[in-house]
Coordinates of C-alpha atoms in Angstrom, one line a residue:
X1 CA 16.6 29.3 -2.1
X2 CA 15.7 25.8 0.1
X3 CA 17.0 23.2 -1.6
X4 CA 14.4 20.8 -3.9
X5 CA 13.9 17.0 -2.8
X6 CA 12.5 14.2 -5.1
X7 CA 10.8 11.4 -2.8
X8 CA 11.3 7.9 -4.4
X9 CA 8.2 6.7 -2.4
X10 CA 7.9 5.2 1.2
X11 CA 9.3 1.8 2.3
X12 CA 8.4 -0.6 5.1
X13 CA 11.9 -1.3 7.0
X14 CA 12.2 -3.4 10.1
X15 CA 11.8 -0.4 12.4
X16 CA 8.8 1.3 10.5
X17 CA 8.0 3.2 7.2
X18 CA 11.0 5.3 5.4
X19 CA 10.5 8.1 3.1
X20 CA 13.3 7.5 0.6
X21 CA 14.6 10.4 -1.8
X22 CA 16.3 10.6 -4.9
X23 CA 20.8 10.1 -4.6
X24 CA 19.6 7.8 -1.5
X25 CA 18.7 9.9 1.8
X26 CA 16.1 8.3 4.0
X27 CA 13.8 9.9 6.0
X28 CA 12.3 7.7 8.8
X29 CA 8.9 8.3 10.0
X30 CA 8.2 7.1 13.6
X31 CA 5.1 8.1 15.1
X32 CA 4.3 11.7 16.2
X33 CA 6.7 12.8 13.7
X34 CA 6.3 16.0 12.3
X35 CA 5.4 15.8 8.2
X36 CA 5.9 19.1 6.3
X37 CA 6.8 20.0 3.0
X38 CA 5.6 22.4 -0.2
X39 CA 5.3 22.3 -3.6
X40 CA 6.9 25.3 -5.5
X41 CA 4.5 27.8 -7.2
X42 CA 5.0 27.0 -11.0
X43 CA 6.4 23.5 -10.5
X44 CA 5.1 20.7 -12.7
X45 CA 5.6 16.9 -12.0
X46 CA 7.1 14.6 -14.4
X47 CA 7.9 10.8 -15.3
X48 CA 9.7 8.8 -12.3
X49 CA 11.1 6.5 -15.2
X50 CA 11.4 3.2 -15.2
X51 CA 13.6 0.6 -13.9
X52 CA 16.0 2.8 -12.7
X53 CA 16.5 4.9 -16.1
X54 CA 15.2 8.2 -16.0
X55 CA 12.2 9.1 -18.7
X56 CA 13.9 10.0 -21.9
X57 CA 11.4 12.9 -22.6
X58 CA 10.9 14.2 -19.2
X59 CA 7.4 13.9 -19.8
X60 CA 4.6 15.9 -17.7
X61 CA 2.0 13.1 -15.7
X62 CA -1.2 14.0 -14.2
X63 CA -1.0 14.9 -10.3
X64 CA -3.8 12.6 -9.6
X65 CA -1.9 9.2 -11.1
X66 CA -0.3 7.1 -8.2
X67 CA 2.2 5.6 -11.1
X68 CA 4.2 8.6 -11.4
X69 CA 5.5 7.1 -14.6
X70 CA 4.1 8.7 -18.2
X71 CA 1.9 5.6 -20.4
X72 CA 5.7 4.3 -21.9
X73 CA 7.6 4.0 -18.7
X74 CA 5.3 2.7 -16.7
X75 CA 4.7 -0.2 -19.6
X76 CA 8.8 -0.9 -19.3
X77 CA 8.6 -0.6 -15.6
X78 CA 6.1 -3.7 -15.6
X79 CA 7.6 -5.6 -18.6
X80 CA 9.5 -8.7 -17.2
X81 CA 7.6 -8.2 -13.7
X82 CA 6.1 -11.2 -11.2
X83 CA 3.4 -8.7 -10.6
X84 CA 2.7 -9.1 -14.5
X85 CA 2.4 -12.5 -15.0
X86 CA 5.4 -12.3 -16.9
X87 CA 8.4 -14.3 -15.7
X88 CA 7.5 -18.1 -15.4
X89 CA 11.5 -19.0 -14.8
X90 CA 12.5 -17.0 -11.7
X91 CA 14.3 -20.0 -9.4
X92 CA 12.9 -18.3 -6.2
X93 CA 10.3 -19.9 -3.8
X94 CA 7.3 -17.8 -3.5
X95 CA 4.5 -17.3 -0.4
X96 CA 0.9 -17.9 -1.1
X97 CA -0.9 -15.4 1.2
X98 CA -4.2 -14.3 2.6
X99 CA -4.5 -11.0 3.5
X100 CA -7.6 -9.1 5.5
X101 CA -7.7 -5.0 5.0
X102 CA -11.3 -4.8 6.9
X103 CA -14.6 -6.6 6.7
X104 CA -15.9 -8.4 3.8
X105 CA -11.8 -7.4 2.0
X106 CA -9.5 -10.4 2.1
X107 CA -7.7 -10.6 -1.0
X108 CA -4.8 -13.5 -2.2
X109 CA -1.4 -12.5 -3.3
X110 CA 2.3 -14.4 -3.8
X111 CA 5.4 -12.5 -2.6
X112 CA 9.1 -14.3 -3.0
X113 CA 9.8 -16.1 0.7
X114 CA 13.4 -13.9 1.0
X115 CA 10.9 -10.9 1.3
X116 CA 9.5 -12.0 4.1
X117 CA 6.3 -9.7 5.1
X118 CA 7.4 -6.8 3.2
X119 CA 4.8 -7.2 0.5
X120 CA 1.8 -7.1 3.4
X121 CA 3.3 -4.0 4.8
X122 CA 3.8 -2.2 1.3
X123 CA 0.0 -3.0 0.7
X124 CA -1.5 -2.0 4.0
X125 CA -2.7 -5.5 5.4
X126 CA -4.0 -5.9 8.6
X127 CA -3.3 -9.4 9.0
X128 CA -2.9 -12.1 7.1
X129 CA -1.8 -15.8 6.9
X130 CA 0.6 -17.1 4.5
X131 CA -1.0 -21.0 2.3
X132 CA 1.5 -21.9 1.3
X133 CA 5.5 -22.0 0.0
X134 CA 6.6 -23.5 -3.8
X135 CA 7.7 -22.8 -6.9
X136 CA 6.2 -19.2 -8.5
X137 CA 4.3 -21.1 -11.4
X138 CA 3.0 -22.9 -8.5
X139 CA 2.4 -20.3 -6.7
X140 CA 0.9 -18.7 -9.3
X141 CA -1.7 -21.5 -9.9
X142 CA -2.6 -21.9 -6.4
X143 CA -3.9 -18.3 -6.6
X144 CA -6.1 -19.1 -9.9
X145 CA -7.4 -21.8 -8.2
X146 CA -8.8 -20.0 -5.3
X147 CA -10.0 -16.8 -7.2
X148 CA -11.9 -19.5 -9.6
X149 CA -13.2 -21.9 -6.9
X150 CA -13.1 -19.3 -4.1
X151 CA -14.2 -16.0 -6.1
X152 CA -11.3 -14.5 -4.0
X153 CA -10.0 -11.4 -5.6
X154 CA -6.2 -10.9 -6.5
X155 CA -6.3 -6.4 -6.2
X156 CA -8.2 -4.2 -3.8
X157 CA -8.1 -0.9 -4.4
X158 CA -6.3 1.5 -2.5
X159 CA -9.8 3.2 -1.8
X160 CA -11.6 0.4 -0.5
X161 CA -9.0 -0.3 2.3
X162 CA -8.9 3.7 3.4
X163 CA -13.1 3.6 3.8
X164 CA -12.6 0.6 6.2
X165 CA -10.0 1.8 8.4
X166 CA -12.5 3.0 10.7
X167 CA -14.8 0.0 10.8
X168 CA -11.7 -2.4 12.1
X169 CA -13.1 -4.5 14.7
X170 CA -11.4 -3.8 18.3
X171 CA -10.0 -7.3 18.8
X172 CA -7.0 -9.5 17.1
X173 CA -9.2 -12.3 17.1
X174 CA -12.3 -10.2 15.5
X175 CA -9.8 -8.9 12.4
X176 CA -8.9 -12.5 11.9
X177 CA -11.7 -14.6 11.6
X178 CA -12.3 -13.8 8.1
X179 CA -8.9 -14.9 7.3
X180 CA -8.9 -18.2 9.7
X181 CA -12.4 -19.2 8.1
X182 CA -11.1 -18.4 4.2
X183 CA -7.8 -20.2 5.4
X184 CA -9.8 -23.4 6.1
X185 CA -11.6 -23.5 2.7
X186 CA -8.7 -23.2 0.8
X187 CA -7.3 -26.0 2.8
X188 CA -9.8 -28.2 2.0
X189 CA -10.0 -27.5 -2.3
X190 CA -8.4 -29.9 -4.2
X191 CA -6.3 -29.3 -7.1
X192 CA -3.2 -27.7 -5.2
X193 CA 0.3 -28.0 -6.8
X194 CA 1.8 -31.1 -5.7
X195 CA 5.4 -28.6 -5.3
X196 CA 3.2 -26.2 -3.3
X197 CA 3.9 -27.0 0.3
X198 CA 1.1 -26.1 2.2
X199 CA 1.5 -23.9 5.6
X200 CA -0.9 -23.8 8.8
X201 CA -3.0 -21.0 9.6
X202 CA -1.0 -18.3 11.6
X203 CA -2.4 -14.6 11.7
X204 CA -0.2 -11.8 12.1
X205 CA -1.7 -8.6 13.1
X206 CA -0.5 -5.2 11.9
X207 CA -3.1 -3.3 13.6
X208 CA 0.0 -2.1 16.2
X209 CA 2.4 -1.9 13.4
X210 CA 0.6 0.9 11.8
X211 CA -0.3 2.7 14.7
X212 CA -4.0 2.2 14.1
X213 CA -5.2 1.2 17.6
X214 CA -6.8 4.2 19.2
X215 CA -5.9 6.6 16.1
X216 CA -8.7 9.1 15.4
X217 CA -10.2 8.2 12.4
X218 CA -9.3 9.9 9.0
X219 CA -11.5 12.0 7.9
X220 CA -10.9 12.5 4.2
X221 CA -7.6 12.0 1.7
X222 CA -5.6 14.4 0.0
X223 CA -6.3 13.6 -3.6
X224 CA -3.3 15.5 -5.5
X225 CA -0.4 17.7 -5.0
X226 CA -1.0 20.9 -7.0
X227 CA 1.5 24.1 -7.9
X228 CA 1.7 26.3 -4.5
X229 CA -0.3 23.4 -2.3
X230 CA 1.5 22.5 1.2
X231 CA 0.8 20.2 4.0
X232 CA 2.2 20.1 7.6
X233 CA 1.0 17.8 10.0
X234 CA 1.8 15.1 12.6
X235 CA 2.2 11.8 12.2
X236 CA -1.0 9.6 13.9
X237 CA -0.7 6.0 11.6
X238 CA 1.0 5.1 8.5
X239 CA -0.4 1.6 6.2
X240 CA 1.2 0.8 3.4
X241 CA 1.7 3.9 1.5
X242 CA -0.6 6.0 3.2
X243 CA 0.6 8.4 5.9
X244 CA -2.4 9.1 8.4
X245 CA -1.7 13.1 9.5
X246 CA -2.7 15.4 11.9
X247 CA -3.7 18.7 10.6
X248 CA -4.8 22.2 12.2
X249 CA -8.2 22.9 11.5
X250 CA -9.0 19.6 9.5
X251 CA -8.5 16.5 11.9
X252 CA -6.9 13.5 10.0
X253 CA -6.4 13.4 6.5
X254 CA -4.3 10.5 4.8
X255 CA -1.5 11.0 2.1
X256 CA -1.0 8.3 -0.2
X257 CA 2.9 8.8 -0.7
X258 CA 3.0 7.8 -4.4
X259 CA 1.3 11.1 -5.2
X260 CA 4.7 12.5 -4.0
X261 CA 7.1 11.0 -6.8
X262 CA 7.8 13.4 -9.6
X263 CA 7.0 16.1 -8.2
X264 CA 10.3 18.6 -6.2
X265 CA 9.5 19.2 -2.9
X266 CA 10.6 22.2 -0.6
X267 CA 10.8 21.4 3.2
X268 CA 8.7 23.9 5.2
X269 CA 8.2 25.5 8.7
X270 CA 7.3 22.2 11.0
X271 CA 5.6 24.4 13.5
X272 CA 2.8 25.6 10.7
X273 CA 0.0 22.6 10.7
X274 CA -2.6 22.7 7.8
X275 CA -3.3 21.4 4.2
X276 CA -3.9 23.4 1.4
X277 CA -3.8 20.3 -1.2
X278 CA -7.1 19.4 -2.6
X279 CA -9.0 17.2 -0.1
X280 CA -11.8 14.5 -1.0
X281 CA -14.0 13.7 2.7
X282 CA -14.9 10.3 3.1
X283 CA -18.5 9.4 3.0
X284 CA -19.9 9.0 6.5
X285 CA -23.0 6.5 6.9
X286 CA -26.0 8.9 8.4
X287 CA -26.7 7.8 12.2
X288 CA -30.4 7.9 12.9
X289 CA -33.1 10.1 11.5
X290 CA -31.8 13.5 12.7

């Protein structure tokens, strides 16, 4: 019998996206890449954990929940977490940062500066510009102050940023206006941190990064993994932790990775291309009368 994998869930490393598995193995993911695997008939998934314990109870969670953790782990998993609001102490300096996922979607977010742009690459950003560098309480007001004065959100949905994909305007200097024009208002509020240091307006692009320039557009996502389900396809664009495949008979249909963890996964015959998972299509707008 083909021996059972556990994906940990994809990471962005210097040279591109990395499936990483459970005891450590990596699997890197390069464009054109073939993507195939099953799930076993009869399988069920279960709690990731949290912070790297394993769930005491084993417990069963849904297959449509991108947590992967049952209600208890994933409330010790985000105990003590920046994401949280819960650490006020951490000595670190932290990046204030304005990122674009498509039109009319720029959110503001802090990462810790050893990070680097990690964070933007774990959340699928297109571009964005960091504000500013300080202290995380700091930080952490500087992004108050421009959700209050700027009603700029803090969390876009996952869902949002996959409807947008194919609406990205053709140009660098399109994709970042919104960003450039946001980064000048904030500039100008009073109110920052004194320990905030304030940083000019670059715009790095990610459009090359994940693979999206001249990518067919998706054409629907893959909304669980059930019992029996497989996919196989190739590899077109990757952002954040959605894998953009090629399948036979379907076009492209995306994979948000985090509905991998919990589950076991068998490797299958690369040369087979389909889905058999369940598959929502994204809404098209209707061109013209007929």
């Amino acid at each position: 019998m083909a021996q059972v994998w556990k994906c940990s869930g994809l990471r962005w490393s210097p040279d591109g996206p990395v499936l990483v598995w459970d005891g450590g193995r990596r699997s890197a993911l390069p464009r054109g890449k073939r993507v195939a695997f099953a799930v076993p008939e009869g399988a069920g998934r279960t709690c990731v954990g949290a912070r790297g314990h394993a769930c005491p109870v084993s417990a069963t969670v849904p297959g449509r929940g991108t947590g992967g953790r049952c209600e208890e782990c994933a409330r010790l998993d985000r105990a003590h977490s920046v994401a949280a609001d819960t650490i006020a102490d951490d000595p670190r300096p932290y990046r204030v940062y304005l990122a674009w996922f498509g039109p009319g979607m720029v959110k503001v977010g802090i990462t810790a500066a050893e990070r680097g742009p990690a964070r933007l690459l774990e959340q699928g950003a297109v571009c964005f510009s960091w504000l500013g560098t300080g202290p995380l309480m700091a930080a952490r007001r500087t992004e108050e102050l421009l959700r209050a004065a700027l009603r700029v959100p803090d969390r876009i949905p996952y869902a949002g940023k996959r409807a947008v994909r194919s609406l990205l305007p053709g140009t660098a200097a399109e994709r970042a206006a919104e960003v450039r024009e946001l980064h000048a208002r904030a500039a100008a509020l009073t109110g920052w941190p004194e320990s905030l240091r304030p940083e000019p307006c670059r715009v790095h692009d990610h459009v090359g990064v994940f693979g999206l320039a001249g990518a067919a557009d998706a054409v629907g996502e893959i909304v669980e993994l059930v019992p029996g389900g497989g996919v196989s396809g190739e590899l077109v664009a990757a952002a954040g932790p959605d894998l953009h495949l090629a399948v036979g008979g379907r076009g492209v249909v995306v994979l948000d990775t985090r509905l991998m963890t919990g589950w076991g996964l068998l490797p299958t015959d690369s040369g087979d291309s389909g889905c058999t998972h369940p598959v929502r299509e994204f809404r098209r707008e209707q061109e013209g009368l007929f």
